Coordinates of C-alpha atoms and ligand atoms in Angstrom, one line a residue:
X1487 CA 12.6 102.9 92.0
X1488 CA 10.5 100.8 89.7
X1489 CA 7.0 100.7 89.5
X1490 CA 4.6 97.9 88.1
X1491 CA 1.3 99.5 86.7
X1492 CA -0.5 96.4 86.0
X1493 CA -3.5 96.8 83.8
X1494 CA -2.9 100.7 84.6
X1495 CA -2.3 103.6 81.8
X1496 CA -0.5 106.4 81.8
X1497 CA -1.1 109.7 79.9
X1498 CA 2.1 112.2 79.9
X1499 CA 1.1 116.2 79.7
X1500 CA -2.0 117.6 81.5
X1501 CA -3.1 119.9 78.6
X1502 CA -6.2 119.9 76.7
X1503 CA -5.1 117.2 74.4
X1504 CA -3.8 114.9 77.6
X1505 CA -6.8 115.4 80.1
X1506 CA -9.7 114.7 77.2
X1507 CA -7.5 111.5 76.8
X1508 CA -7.5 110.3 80.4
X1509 CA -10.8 111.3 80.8
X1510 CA -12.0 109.0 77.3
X1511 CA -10.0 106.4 78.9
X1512 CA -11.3 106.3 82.3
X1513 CA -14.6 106.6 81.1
X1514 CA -13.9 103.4 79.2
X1515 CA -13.1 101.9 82.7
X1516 CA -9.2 102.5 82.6
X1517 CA -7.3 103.0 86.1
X1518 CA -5.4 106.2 84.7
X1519 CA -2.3 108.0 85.9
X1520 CA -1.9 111.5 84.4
X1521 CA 1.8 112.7 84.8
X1522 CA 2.7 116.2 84.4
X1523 CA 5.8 118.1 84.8
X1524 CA 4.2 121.5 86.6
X1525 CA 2.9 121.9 89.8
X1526 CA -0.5 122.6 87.8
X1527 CA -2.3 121.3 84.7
X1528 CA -3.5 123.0 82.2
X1529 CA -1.9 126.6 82.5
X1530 CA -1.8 127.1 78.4
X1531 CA -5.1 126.2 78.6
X1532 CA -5.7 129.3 81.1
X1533 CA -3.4 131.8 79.0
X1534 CA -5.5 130.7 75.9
X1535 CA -8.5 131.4 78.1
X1536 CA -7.2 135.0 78.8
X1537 CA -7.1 135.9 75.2
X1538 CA -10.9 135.3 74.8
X1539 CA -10.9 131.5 75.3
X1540 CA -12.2 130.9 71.6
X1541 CA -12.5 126.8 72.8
X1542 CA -14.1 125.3 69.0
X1543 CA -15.4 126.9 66.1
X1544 CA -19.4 126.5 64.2
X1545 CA -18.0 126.1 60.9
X1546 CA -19.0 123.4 58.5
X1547 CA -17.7 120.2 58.6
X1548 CA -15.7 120.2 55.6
X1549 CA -14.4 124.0 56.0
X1550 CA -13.4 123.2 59.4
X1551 CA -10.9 120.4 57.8
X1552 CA -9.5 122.6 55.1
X1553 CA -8.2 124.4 58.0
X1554 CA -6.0 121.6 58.4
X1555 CA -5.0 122.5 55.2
X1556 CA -2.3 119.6 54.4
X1557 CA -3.3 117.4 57.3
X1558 CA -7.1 118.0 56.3
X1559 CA -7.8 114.1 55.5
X1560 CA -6.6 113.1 59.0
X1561 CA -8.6 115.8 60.4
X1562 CA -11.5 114.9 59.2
X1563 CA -11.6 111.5 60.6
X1564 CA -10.7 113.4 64.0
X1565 CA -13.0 115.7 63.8
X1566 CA -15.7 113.5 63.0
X1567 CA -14.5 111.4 65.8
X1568 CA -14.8 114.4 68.6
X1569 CA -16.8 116.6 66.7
X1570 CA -16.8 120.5 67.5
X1571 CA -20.7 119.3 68.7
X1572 CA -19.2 116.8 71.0
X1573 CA -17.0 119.3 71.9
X1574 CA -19.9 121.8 73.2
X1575 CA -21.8 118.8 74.5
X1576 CA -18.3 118.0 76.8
X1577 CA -18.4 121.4 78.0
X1578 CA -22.1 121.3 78.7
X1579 CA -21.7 118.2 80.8
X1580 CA -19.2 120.1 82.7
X1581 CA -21.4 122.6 83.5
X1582 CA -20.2 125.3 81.1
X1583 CA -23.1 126.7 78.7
X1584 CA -21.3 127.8 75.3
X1585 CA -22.5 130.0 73.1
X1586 CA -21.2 131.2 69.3
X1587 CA -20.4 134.5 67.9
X1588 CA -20.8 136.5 65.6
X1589 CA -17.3 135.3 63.8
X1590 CA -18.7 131.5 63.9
X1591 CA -16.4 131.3 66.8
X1592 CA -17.3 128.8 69.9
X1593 CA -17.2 130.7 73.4
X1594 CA -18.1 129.6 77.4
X1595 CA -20.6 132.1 77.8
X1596 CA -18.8 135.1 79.8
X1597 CA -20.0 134.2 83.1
X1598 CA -17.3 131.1 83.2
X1599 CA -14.3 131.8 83.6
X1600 CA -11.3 129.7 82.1
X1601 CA -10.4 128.5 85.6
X1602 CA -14.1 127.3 86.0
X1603 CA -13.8 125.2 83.3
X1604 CA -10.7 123.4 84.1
X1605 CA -11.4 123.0 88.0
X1606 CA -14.8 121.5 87.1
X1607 CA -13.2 118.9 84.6
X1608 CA -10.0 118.5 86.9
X1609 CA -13.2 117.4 89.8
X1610 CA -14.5 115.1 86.9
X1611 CA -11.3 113.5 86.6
X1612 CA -10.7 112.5 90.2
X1613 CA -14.4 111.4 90.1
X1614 CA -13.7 109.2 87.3
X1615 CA -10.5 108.0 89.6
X1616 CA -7.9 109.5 87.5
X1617 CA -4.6 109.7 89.5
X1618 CA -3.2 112.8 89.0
X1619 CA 0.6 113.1 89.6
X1620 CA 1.8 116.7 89.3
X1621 CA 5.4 118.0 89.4
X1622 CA 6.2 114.4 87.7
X1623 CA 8.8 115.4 84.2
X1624 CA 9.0 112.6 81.9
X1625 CA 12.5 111.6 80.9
X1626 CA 12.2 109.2 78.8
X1627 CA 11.4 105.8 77.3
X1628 CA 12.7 102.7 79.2
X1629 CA 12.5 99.2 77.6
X1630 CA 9.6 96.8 77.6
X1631 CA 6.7 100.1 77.2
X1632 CA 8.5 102.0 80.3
X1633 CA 8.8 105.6 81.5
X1634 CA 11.4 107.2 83.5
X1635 CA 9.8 110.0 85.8
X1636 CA 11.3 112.4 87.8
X1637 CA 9.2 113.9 90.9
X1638 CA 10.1 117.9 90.6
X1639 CA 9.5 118.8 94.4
X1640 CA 12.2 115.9 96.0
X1641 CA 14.3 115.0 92.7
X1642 CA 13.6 111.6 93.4
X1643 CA 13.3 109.2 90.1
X1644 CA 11.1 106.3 89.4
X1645 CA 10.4 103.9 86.1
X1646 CA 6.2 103.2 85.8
X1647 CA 5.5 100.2 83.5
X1648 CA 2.1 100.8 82.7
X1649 CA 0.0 98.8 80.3
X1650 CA -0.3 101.5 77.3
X1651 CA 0.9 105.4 77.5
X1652 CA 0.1 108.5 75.9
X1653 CA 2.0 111.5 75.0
X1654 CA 0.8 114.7 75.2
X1655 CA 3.4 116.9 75.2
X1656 CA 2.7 120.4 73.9
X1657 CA 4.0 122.0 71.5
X1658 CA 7.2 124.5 72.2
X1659 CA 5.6 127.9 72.3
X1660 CA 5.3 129.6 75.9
X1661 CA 7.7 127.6 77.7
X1662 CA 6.4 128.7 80.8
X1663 CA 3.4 127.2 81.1
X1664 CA 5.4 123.8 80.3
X1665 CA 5.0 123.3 76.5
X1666 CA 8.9 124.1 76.5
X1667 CA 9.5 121.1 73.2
X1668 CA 12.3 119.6 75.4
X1669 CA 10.6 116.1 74.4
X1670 CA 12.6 116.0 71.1
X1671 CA 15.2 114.3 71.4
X1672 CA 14.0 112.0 73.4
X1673 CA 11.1 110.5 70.6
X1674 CA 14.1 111.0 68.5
X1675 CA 16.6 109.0 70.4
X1676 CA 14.4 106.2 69.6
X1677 CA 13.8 106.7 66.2
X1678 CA 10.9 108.8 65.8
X1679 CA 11.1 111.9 63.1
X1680 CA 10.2 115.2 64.3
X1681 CA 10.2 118.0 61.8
X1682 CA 11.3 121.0 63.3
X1683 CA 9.2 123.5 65.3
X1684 CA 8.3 126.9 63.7
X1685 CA 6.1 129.6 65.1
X1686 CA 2.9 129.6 63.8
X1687 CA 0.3 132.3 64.7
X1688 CA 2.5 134.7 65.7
X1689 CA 3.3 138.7 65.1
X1690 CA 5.9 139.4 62.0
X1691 CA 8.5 141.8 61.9
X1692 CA 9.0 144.3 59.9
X1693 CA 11.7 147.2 60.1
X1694 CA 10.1 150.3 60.4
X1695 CA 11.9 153.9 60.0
X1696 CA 12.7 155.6 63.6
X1697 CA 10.6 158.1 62.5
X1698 CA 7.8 155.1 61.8
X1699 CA 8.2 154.0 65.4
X1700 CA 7.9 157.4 67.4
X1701 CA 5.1 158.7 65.5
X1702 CA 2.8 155.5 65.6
X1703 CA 3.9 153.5 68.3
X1704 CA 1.6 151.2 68.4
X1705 CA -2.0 151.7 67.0
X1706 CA -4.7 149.0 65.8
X1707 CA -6.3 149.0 61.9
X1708 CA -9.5 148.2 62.4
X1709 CA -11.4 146.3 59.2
X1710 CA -8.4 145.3 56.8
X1711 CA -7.3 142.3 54.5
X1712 CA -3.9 141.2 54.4
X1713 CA -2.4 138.8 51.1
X1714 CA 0.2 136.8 50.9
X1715 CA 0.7 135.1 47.4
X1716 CA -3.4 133.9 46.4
X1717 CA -4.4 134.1 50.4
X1718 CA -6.4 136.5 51.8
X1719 CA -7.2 137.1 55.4
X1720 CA -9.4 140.0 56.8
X1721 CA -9.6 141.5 60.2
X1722 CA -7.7 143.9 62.7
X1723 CA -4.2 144.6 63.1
X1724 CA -2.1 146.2 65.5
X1725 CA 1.1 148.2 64.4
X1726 CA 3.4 148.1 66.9
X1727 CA 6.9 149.4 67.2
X1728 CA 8.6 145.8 65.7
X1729 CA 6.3 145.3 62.8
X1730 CA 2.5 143.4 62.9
X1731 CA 0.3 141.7 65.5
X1732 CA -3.6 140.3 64.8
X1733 CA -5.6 137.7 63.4
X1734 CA -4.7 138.4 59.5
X1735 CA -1.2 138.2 60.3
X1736 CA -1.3 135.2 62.1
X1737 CA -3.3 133.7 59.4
X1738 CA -0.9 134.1 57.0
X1739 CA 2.5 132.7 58.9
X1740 CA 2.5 129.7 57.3
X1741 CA 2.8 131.9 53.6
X1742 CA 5.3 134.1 55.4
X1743 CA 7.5 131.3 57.0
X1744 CA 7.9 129.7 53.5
X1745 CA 8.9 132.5 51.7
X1746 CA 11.6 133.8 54.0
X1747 CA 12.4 129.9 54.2
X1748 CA 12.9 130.6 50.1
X1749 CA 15.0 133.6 51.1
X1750 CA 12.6 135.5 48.8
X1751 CA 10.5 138.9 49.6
X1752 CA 7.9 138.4 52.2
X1753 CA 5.8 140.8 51.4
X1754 CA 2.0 141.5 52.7
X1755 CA 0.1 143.5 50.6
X1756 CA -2.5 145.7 52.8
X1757 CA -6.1 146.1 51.8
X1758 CA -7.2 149.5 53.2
X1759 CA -10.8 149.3 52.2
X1760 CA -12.1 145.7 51.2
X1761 CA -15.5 146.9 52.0
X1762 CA -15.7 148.8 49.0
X1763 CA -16.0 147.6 45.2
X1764 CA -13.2 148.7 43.1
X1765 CA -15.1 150.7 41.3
X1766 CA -16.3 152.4 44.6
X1767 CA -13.2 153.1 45.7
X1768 CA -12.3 154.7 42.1
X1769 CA -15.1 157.0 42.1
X1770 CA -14.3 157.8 45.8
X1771 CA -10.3 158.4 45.2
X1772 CA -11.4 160.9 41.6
X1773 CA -13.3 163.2 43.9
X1774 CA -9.7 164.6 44.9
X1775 CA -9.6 168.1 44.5
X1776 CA -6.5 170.1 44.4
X1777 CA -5.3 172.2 47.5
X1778 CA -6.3 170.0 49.9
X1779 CA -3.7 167.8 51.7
X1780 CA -3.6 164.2 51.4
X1781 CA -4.6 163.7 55.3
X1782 CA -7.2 165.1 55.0
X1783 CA -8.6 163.6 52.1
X1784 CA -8.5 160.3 53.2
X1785 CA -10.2 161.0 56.5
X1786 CA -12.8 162.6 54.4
X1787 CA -13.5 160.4 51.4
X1788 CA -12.8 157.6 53.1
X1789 CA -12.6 157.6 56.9
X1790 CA -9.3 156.8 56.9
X1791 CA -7.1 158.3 59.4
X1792 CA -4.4 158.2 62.0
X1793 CA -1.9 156.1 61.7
X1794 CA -2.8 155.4 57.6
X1795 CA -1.6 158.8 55.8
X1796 CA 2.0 158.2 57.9
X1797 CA 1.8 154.3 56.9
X1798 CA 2.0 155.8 53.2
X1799 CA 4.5 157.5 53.6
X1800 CA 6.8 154.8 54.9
X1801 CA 5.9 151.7 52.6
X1802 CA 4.2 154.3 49.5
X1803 CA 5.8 156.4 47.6
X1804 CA 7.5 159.6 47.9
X1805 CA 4.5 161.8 46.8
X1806 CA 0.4 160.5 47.0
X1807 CA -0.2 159.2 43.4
X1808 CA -1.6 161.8 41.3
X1809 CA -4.3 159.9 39.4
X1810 CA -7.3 158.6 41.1
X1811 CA -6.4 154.5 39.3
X1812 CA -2.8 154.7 41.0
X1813 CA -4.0 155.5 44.3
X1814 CA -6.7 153.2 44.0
X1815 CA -3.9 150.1 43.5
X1816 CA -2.2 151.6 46.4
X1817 CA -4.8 151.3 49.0
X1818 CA -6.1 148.5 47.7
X1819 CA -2.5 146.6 47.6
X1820 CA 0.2 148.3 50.0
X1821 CA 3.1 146.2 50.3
X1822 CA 4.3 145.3 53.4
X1823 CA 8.0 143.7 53.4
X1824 CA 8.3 141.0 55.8
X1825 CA 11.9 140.4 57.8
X1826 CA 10.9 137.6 60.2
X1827 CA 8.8 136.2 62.1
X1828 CA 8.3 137.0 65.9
X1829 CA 10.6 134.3 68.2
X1830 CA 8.8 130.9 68.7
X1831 CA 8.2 131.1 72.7
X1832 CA 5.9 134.1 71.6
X1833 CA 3.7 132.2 69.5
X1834 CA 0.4 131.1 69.9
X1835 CA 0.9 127.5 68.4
X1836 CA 4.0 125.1 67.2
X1837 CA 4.4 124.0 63.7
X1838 CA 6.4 121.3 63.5
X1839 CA 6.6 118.1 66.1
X1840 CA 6.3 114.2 65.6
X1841 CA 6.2 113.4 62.0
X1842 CA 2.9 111.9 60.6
X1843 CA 5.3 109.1 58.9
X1844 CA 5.9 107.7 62.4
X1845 CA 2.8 107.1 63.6
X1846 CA -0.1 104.9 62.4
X1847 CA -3.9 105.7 61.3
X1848 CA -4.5 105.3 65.3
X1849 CA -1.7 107.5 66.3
X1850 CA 0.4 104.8 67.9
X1851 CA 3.9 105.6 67.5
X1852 CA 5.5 102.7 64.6
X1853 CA 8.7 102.8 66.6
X1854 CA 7.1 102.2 70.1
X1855 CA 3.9 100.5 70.0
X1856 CA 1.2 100.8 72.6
X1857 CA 2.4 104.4 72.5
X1858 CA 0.3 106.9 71.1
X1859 CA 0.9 110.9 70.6
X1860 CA -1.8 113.4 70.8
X1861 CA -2.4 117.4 70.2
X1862 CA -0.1 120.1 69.3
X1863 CA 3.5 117.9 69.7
X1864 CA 2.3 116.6 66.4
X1865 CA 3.4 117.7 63.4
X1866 CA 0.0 120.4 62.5
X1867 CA -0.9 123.2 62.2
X1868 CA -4.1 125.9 61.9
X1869 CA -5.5 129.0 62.0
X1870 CA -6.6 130.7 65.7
X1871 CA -10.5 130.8 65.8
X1872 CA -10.9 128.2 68.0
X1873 CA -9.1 125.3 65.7
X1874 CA -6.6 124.9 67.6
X1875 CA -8.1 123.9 70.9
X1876 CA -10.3 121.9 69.0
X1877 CA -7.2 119.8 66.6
X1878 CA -6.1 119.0 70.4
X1879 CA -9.2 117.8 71.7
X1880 CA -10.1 115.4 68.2
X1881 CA -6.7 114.2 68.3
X1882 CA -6.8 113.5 72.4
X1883 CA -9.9 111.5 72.0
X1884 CA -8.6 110.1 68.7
X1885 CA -5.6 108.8 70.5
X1886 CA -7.4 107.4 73.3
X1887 CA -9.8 105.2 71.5
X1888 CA -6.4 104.0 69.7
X1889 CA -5.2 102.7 72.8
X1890 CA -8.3 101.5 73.8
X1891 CA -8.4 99.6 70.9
X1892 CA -4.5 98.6 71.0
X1893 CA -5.1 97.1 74.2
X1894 CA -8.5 95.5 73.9
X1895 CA -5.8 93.8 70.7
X1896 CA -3.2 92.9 72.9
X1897 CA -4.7 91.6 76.4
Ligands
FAD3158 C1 -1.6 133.2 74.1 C2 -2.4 132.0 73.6 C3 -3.7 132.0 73.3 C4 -4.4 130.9 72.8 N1 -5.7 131.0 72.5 C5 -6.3 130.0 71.9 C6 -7.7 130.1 71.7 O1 -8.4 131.0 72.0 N2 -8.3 129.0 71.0 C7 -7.6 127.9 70.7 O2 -8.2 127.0 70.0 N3 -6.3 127.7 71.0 C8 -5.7 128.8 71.6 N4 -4.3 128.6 72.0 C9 -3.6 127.4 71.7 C10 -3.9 126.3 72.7 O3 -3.8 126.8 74.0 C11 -3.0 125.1 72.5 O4 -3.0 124.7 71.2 C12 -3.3 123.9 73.4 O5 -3.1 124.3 74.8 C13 -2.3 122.7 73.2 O6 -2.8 121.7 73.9 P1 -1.9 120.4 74.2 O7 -2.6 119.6 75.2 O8 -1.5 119.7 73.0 O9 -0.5 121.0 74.9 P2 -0.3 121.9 76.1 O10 -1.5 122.7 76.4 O11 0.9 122.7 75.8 O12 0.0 120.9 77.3 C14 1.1 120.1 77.3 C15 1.4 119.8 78.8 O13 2.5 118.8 78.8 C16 3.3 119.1 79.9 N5 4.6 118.6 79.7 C17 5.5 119.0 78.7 N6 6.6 118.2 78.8 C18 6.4 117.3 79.8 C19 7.2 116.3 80.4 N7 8.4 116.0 79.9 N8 6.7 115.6 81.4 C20 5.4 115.9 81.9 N9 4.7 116.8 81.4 C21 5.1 117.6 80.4 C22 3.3 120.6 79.9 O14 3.7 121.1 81.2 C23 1.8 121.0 79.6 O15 1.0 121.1 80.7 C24 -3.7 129.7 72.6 C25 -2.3 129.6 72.9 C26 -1.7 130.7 73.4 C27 -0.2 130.6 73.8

C-alpha cells in the first residue's frame, strides 16, 4: 500500500531524541507522523528513569561540551541550540519541577515519576496533533524521499511519502526497549558510513581468582578514583563477581576500549584514598607498628575495610609492603588489569552509529537529502550524568530546525 503524505513529516523512533523533534516540528505548524516499532514510546527513556532519571546536567557551558570530547565543536552549537536551560524550561512546561544536586546533576524532583513525564509530553503531542503510529518498524528507504513501514500487530506493509523524515533510531544497547541497531545496514545500503557500535558506559571485566569471587561477591567502594592513562574519574564502584560496575568505570570505557583495541594492558589503577594529600597518607601509612596485622591497620589508620585488605591481596603483592613510601604508591595506584568490556546490549549508551562525514552542519543525511538523523544512532559519545539525555535532546531539536529549514528551502 502506498501512501501520499502531502505537506506531512515523518519522524522514525519515539525516543527522547524523536519525540523533542516532532514536538519542535509541530510546534512550527508541521502535520507530524511519529512511527515507532514498539507497542510503546519511550521505554529507554523509562529504564533510564529507573536508574535515577539524571535528565541534564548544571555544568558550564563550555565543560558541558568537552564532554563531547571529540564531537565537542558540534556540541556546542547543539547545545546552545537546546540548552540544558531549555531543557529544564521544556520539562517545566510539562508540568515537571526539576531540581539539581549536589553532583551538578539535573533531576525531576522525586515526586514525578519517569512515567509522569513521558505521559504528560506524549498528551502534549496529540495536543499539538502529532499522529502517533505505534507498532509501525521502518524497513527502509524507498526512492523519491520514501519509507517502507511494516505495521507489527497485522504484518501488513505500506510505503509513506512524506515531505521531509527524521531518523531517530537509538542506539544498539538494550535491545529490548527497541534500540536493537538493526537500522545499519539499511543507512548503509544506501551509502551512508556507520562506524561500528561499541559499548560505552558499561561494567569492565576483569578475571578475578575463585577465591576473589566467594569471598567478596559483590560489594561497593565507596569514595574512590579510578585512572586510565592521564584520566581520572572519582566516585563509587561495585565489585562484583565478573570484574567492575559504577560511575568511574563507566567514565573511563572509552580509555579502556582503545587500549584493548591496541591489544595492550588495560589496566585501572585504583585510588584508595584521594581525599587525602600524599603526604597525609605517608604520615598515616608510617604509624604502622609491628605485631599488628595488616587488616587491621587499615581499618584503623585509615577506615579502610572489608572487601580492601582481600583486594590487596589479589591485585598487590604477596606480602603488605614493608616501608610506609611503598604502601603509600600501592593505595594510592592499585592496578587493576582490564580483560573486556561488559557485552554491548548491557550498556548504558552506543558508541559508534552514522558517521559525522555523512551528514551536513544541519544533520541532513548527504546521501539522502531532506533526511536528517538525530540522538544516540549517531556516531557520539559521553559520560552518564545526565549528558546523555541531554546530547539526544540538542541533537533532536537541532535536527528539527534542519528540516524546518530544508523545507522552508525546498517548497
Ligand atoms: C540503564 C540505562 C540508564 C540510563 N540512564 C540515563 C540517565 O540517567 N541520564 C541520561 O542522560 N541518559 C541515560 N541513559 C541513556 C538514554 O536513555 C539514551 O541515551 C536515550 O534514551 C537515547 O535516546 P534516543 O532517542 O536517541 O534513542 P532511544 O531512546 O533508544 O529511542 C529510539 C527509538 O527508536 C525505535 N526504533 C528503533 N528502530 C526502529 C525502527 N526500525 N522503526 C521504528 N522505530 C524504531 C526504538 O524502539 C526506540 O523507541 C540510560 C540508558 C540506560 C540503558
Amino acid at each position: 500500500m502506498q501512501q501520499l503524505l502531502g505537506n506531512d513529516v515523518a519522524v522514525v523512533g519515539g525516543g527522547p531524541a524523536g519525540l523533542l523533534a516532532a514536538q519542535r516540528l509541530a510546534e512550527a505548524g508541521c502535520r507530524v507522523h511519529l512511527y515507532e516499532a514498539q507497542a510503546t514510546v519511550g521505554r529507554k527513556f523509562l529504564v533510564a528513569g529507573h536508574g535515577g532519571f539524571n535528565l541534564s546536567n548544571a555544568e558550564d557551558a563550555t565543560a558541558f561540551s568537552a564532554r563531547y570530547a571529540a564531537r565537542r565543536a558540534d556540541f556546542t552549537g547543539f547545545l546552545s541550540h537546546f540548552s540544558p536551560t531549555d531543557l529544564r524550561a521544556w520539562a517545566a512546561d510539562l508540568g515537571i519541577a526539576t531540581f539539581v544536586g549536589t553532583s551538578g546533576r539535573v533531576f525531576p524532583e522525586a515526586r514525578h515519576k519517569p512515567a509522569d513525564l513521558l505521559r504528560a509530553w506524549v498528551a502534549r503531542l496529540q495536543r499539538l496533533g502529532v499522529q502517533l503510529h505505534v507498532r509501525h518498524r521502518w524497513l527502509g528507504f524507498g526512492p523519491g524521499g520514501a519509507l517502507h513501514l511494516r505495521n507489527e500487530a497485522t504484518g501488513e506493509q505500506t510505503t509513506v511519502r512524506p515531505a521531509a523524515a527524521l531518523l531517530a533510531l537509538g542506539g544498539a544497547s538494550w535491545a529490548k526497549t527497541g534500540s536493537d541497531g538493526a537500522w545499519r545496514p539499511e543507512l548503509e545500503r544506501i551509502g551512508v558510513p556507520v562506524v561500528p557500535f561499541a559499548a560505552s558506559n558499561c561494567g569492565a571485566e576483569v578475571a578475578w581468582s575463585e577465591f576473589f569471587r566467594a569471598k567478596v561477591g559483590r560489594q561497593p567502594l565507596k569514595n574512590v578514583a579510578f585512572s586510565c592513562g592521564p584520566a581520572t574519574v572519582r566516585g563509587e564502584i561495585m565489585l562484583t563477581d565478573y570484574g567492575l560496575e559504577g560511575t568511574p568505570v563507566y567514565a573511563l570505557t572509552p580509555q579502556l576500549r582503545a587500549r584493548l583495541a591496541a591489544g595492550g594492558p588495560a589496566t585501572l589503577h585504583l585510588h584508595l584514598k584521594p581525599d587525602l594529600s600524599p603526604a597525609q597518607l605517608l604520615e598515616k601509612l608510617a604509624r604502622r607498628k609491628t605485631g599488628k596485622s595488616v587488616a587491621s591497620f587499615l581499618q584503623e589508620a585509615l577506615r579502610l575495610g572489608p572487601p580492601v585488605p582481600t583486594l590487596l591481596r589479589e591485585l598487590g603483592p604477596a606480602t603488605f609492603p614493608a616501608t610506609a613510601a611503598e604502601a603509600a604508591a600501592l593505595l594510592s595506584a592499585l592496578p587493576i588489569p582490564v580483560t573486556s568490556l561488559r557485552p554491548l546490549d548491557e550498556a548504558i549508551s552506543t558508541a559508534g552509529g552514522v558517521a559525522w562525514e555523512a551528514l551536513d552542519e544541519h544533520l541532513m543525511l548527504r546521501a539522502r537529502p531532506g533526511t536528517f538523523v538525530a540522538g544516540e544512532m549517531l556516531d557520539w559519545e559521553a559520560p552518564t550524568g545526565g549528558y546523555l539525555l541531554q546530547g539526544c535532546f540538542s541533537t533532536g531539536a537541532w535536527a528539527a530546525r534542519g528540516l524546518l529549514q530544508w523545507l522552508a528551502a525546498n517548497g
